[in-house]
Amino acid sequence: MKAAGMLQQVSDFTDFSRGHQLRELLCQGEPSHVQYSPDGQHLVVLQKSRLPPLARVVAFQRHGIGRATLERNWQPPQPTLVGLLFLQGPGTLSSWALALVWEHGRTEVWHFVVTVGWQLLQTLELCQGVRARIISVCSQGDSLVWCEERPPLDAHSDMSKCAFRFCVCTRALEVGEQGVRLGAVRIVLHNSPEYRVLASPQHVFLVPATANFATTSKFLIIWHPEKAKLTIAAPSAGFIHSKVLRSSSESDFRKLLLGSVGFLSGLAPLDIHTCAVSNGGGLLLVSTKGAVNMVEPDGTQRHIFDLEGRTLAQGSPVQLKTFGSILACMLAGVLYLIDQNSGRLIEKKILSMKEVHFLESPGEEDSIQLLSQTGIYSFSFSKPEDSSRPELCLVETVFEEACRYYQRRSLSSSKLTVEKLKKGGVFQAPVALAAILQHSLRQTQKPLRGLQDTYTKLLSTISLELQSYMSLELLKTCVVCASENEVESCCEELVEQEVSRVLHSDIDKDNLAYLNSIFASFPRAAWKAMRSCLQLQQNGDGLLVARATPEVWKKILGGLEQEEAGQNGVVPLFELICTSFLRFKPKWLPSFVELTQQYVSISWAYSSKEGPEGRVPLYKRALGVLARKNKRSEADDEMELELLLCSKRPKAVLQALHLLIRLKRWQRVVEVAEKFSKLSPLLNKEIFTTLLAEFARHRELDPYLDTLWPLCPAELTVSDILSVVLQHLPHSQEDPVPFSSVENQLTVGLLKPLLQRVVQRPCIQEEMYSDALQSPTFPPPTPPREH
């Protein structure tokens, strides 16, 4: 017996790429089709609007990273889209493709590649005839099945006499690593009336699309592909007739009905308001009176439930979806949850959402997911009998983690599963750990027999780690049971323990992705946890200091390559911390980058390619985080300057100097020049040459010449200075005159102090040989000979 559940929002579309566009698309009108991809990472929406007559397909990726998107639209007189199908390829859930089938048979097969985005694999033609028109299409296994109309050659023919101008066809369509392979066309049924095709995993149901013909609208046809058999069944009479198709001539619709016409004429016509295929392979039918029936693949029928007890209008939509053994029906804003096996109404819930669509729940059989204009909601059922056994889930987690661990280190291509790990007897570590965890968790409930002797020593060794784990589990329980006022403090403590635990373990892809999720879900708590782990604080002089251990610094600065870590939207740990600084304490970011550089200079050689500075400099990585901000402000320009200057690298200092010149902040320009000219003679020369060129262009630096001229490098001569000045003098459009009225021109009087300073300076060669020239004896005495 399943307990009643509650409706909870699991997504507000912020976890989807272009989530705001998805919300706008749903608010514009009711989509005609919404479907999840087999891996549950993509939501594909087909929407048709009346005015203007426009239809389009848009795909939205969960946890998207901005790759190539899929968006197709069309309007009359272009053919309409009749099918939106996911094709499952061989292998895992990730090997799938999306097929868009148009009315004239044109089919586009799309595939999603993580590193690229959506790609068009191939464009195919399903129909063989040019005039053929597809009415309905579905996918069954690795094949497409469709009903197509084949108009008569004579355009003036009476269409009522050509009622049997349709045929049901199938064609293999396999998606593999090499592309798409399209098989030959096979006719399942020809010379038939119009049918709507619905596929289950093993069968295809042919439901009459119209009730214009009295005889043909009284029964269904079920096609069994594996047995090449057609079954005729009527909801009012059950199984009627079946026929194995041994040749193509036997697939004629009229020949199929021979011998059953008299019986069929006495049946009541079909009363179908809505139909859908259940996950068990049966066909769900809702009549206009609200009766829900199930037609099994063998043709038998059983009644399940009655909705509302009133007649359903033709325009009122009814949605059907099965989740495990539960049948979910949506009618006029009311959600009915029905047990398929017993027909018992589990729950009837009135929803405040007007437009709701059922979604598949990959991997969650009993979770009912609903899509509305405000987000995705889940209606889950808990199993009380499992709630008192947390150790069972924990044991499975241990073995799943062990599978990933051993698989990464295995040279074998065979897939390692939990079952193989439990039964193999080769790997004893997960078995021992699972036994210890079970023993520790159960001991609080009731006394059990002791552990094996071989595990007792191991238990004493990991007792501290186990105690930490138990306290963490207790804290998680407190978070669940805490009041609203206590939740925030509990979450902060929980996040701090998790961040500390991950920082003291190996930072692999999984742990890095986990840290990313923590920083995204609990940004303030993660910031406080990181400050605590690094022991960041200001000293008495106002400088930022960190007392983190060398192991923690190595986790922050070492680990995965930046390109490797940046896949699938995962941000490296250093960038995560910089993002937190920018959000909560931006003034500390340059000091933090300076601290990391100090640690790098101690731990790695300057040119070491193994250290973080051997790849991308840390200040550039911090600048990359700053560049990803959505809105740029003056404070960001100041932050960029500080990050460039705190690196003390020549190129970064010159870049900061040029940025200050562009901003015309001359006081700061001179301060930076005076401070960083002392780092190296080469940097001093570059800074002075840059400022001398600016001095030649304009008069903004004139108030600071007393500070600027002492920075002149000793190796610069008068000719060098005059050459730089002449190269950067502004070009005048007028003829030169001896006495110009323009006030911003450069004069010899402004240059005179600098030139006098250079001329009066002793020559470099004289300084080099001054010691020798001042020697008391000249030439020096001859050194003694060695015999």
PDB file of N, CA, C and O in Angstrom, residues 503-525:
ATOM      1  N   LEU A 503      37.900  18.943   0.974  1.00  0.00           N
ATOM      2  CA  LEU A 503      39.242  19.519   0.858  1.00  0.00           C
ATOM      3  C   LEU A 503      40.319  18.605   1.429  1.00  0.00           C
ATOM      4  O   LEU A 503      41.496  18.746   1.092  1.00  0.00           O
ATOM      5  N   HIS A 504      39.938  17.688   2.305  1.00  0.00           N
ATOM      6  CA  HIS A 504      40.904  16.755   2.881  1.00  0.00           C
ATOM      7  C   HIS A 504      40.875  15.404   2.169  1.00  0.00           C
ATOM      8  O   HIS A 504      41.428  14.424   2.679  1.00  0.00           O
ATOM      9  N   SER A 505      40.229  15.347   1.009  1.00  0.00           N
ATOM     10  CA  SER A 505      40.224  14.143   0.183  1.00  0.00           C
ATOM     11  C   SER A 505      40.764  14.503  -1.199  1.00  0.00           C
ATOM     12  O   SER A 505      41.145  15.645  -1.458  1.00  0.00           O
ATOM     13  N   ASP A 506      40.804  13.528  -2.093  1.00  0.00           N
ATOM     14  CA  ASP A 506      41.298  13.787  -3.446  1.00  0.00           C
ATOM     15  C   ASP A 506      40.280  14.613  -4.226  1.00  0.00           C
ATOM     16  O   ASP A 506      39.097  14.257  -4.298  1.00  0.00           O
ATOM     17  N   ILE A 507      40.744  15.703  -4.842  1.00  0.00           N
ATOM     18  CA  ILE A 507      39.853  16.550  -5.643  1.00  0.00           C
ATOM     19  C   ILE A 507      39.818  15.983  -7.059  1.00  0.00           C
ATOM     20  O   ILE A 507      40.559  16.406  -7.952  1.00  0.00           O
ATOM     21  N   ASP A 508      38.954  14.987  -7.264  1.00  0.00           N
ATOM     22  CA  ASP A 508      38.758  14.450  -8.603  1.00  0.00           C
ATOM     23  C   ASP A 508      37.548  15.130  -9.234  1.00  0.00           C
ATOM     24  O   ASP A 508      37.005  16.102  -8.715  1.00  0.00           O
ATOM     25  N   LYS A 509      37.123  14.630 -10.391  1.00  0.00           N
ATOM     26  CA  LYS A 509      36.016  15.267 -11.115  1.00  0.00           C
ATOM     27  C   LYS A 509      34.727  15.248 -10.295  1.00  0.00           C
ATOM     28  O   LYS A 509      33.992  16.238 -10.253  1.00  0.00           O
ATOM     29  N   ASP A 510      34.451  14.128  -9.650  1.00  0.00           N
ATOM     30  CA  ASP A 510      33.194  14.015  -8.897  1.00  0.00           C
ATOM     31  C   ASP A 510      33.189  14.975  -7.706  1.00  0.00           C
ATOM     32  O   ASP A 510      32.191  15.665  -7.458  1.00  0.00           O
ATOM     33  N   ASN A 511      34.293  15.010  -6.958  1.00  0.00           N
ATOM     34  CA  ASN A 511      34.344  15.902  -5.805  1.00  0.00           C
ATOM     35  C   ASN A 511      34.302  17.369  -6.224  1.00  0.00           C
ATOM     36  O   ASN A 511      33.690  18.205  -5.547  1.00  0.00           O
ATOM     37  N   LEU A 512      34.942  17.679  -7.351  1.00  0.00           N
ATOM     38  CA  LEU A 512      34.911  19.061  -7.825  1.00  0.00           C
ATOM     39  C   LEU A 512      33.503  19.455  -8.264  1.00  0.00           C
ATOM     40  O   LEU A 512      33.040  20.571  -7.982  1.00  0.00           O
ATOM     41  N   ALA A 513      32.812  18.544  -8.934  1.00  0.00           N
ATOM     42  CA  ALA A 513      31.423  18.822  -9.319  1.00  0.00           C
ATOM     43  C   ALA A 513      30.540  18.973  -8.080  1.00  0.00           C
ATOM     44  O   ALA A 513      29.622  19.817  -8.053  1.00  0.00           O
ATOM     45  N   TYR A 514      30.828  18.182  -7.046  1.00  0.00           N
ATOM     46  CA  TYR A 514      30.066  18.282  -5.791  1.00  0.00           C
ATOM     47  C   TYR A 514      30.292  19.641  -5.128  1.00  0.00           C
ATOM     48  O   TYR A 514      29.351  20.287  -4.656  1.00  0.00           O
ATOM     49  N   LEU A 515      31.552  20.102  -5.108  1.00  0.00           N
ATOM     50  CA  LEU A 515      31.837  21.424  -4.559  1.00  0.00           C
ATOM     51  C   LEU A 515      31.129  22.521  -5.353  1.00  0.00           C
ATOM     52  O   LEU A 515      30.638  23.499  -4.791  1.00  0.00           O
ATOM     53  N   ASN A 516      31.090  22.367  -6.666  1.00  0.00           N
ATOM     54  CA  ASN A 516      30.378  23.338  -7.496  1.00  0.00           C
ATOM     55  C   ASN A 516      28.908  23.420  -7.113  1.00  0.00           C
ATOM     56  O   ASN A 516      28.328  24.506  -7.031  1.00  0.00           O
ATOM     57  N   SER A 517      28.303  22.257  -6.875  1.00  0.00           N
ATOM     58  CA  SER A 517      26.887  22.250  -6.502  1.00  0.00           C
ATOM     59  C   SER A 517      26.675  22.887  -5.126  1.00  0.00           C
ATOM     60  O   SER A 517      25.677  23.572  -4.896  1.00  0.00           O
ATOM     61  N   ILE A 518      27.627  22.680  -4.189  1.00  0.00           N
ATOM     62  CA  ILE A 518      27.515  23.294  -2.865  1.00  0.00           C
ATOM     63  C   ILE A 518      27.594  24.813  -2.978  1.00  0.00           C
ATOM     64  O   ILE A 518      26.796  25.545  -2.401  1.00  0.00           O
ATOM     65  N   PHE A 519      28.583  25.310  -3.733  1.00  0.00           N
ATOM     66  CA  PHE A 519      28.730  26.751  -3.886  1.00  0.00           C
ATOM     67  C   PHE A 519      27.544  27.370  -4.610  1.00  0.00           C
ATOM     68  O   PHE A 519      27.196  28.526  -4.364  1.00  0.00           O
ATOM     69  N   ALA A 520      26.914  26.610  -5.526  1.00  0.00           N
ATOM     70  CA  ALA A 520      25.757  27.142  -6.244  1.00  0.00           C
ATOM     71  C   ALA A 520      24.498  27.124  -5.380  1.00  0.00           C
ATOM     72  O   ALA A 520      23.683  28.051  -5.443  1.00  0.00           O
ATOM     73  N   SER A 521      24.329  26.091  -4.556  1.00  0.00           N
ATOM     74  CA  SER A 521      23.112  25.953  -3.756  1.00  0.00           C
ATOM     75  C   SER A 521      23.175  26.755  -2.456  1.00  0.00           C
ATOM     76  O   SER A 521      22.165  27.307  -2.018  1.00  0.00           O
ATOM     77  N   PHE A 522      24.357  26.812  -1.838  1.00  0.00           N
ATOM     78  CA  PHE A 522      24.509  27.517  -0.553  1.00  0.00           C
ATOM     79  C   PHE A 522      25.687  28.490  -0.653  1.00  0.00           C
ATOM     80  O   PHE A 522      26.744  28.250  -0.047  1.00  0.00           O
ATOM     81  N   PRO A 523      25.556  29.560  -1.422  1.00  0.00           N
ATOM     82  CA  PRO A 523      26.719  30.434  -1.657  1.00  0.00           C
ATOM     83  C   PRO A 523      27.267  31.072  -0.396  1.00  0.00           C
ATOM     84  O   PRO A 523      28.484  31.084  -0.180  1.00  0.00           O
ATOM     85  N   ARG A 524      26.409  31.604   0.475  1.00  0.00           N
ATOM     86  CA  ARG A 524      26.901  32.277   1.676  1.00  0.00           C
ATOM     87  C   ARG A 524      27.506  31.277   2.658  1.00  0.00           C
ATOM     88  O   ARG A 524      28.559  31.533   3.259  1.00  0.00           O
ATOM     89  N   ALA A 525      26.851  30.134   2.825  1.00  0.00           N
ATOM     90  CA  ALA A 525      27.389  29.107   3.723  1.00  0.00           C
ATOM     91  C   ALA A 525      28.718  28.569   3.200  1.00  0.00           C
ATOM     92  O   ALA A 525      29.651  28.311   3.970  1.00  0.00           O
TER      93      ALA A 525
END
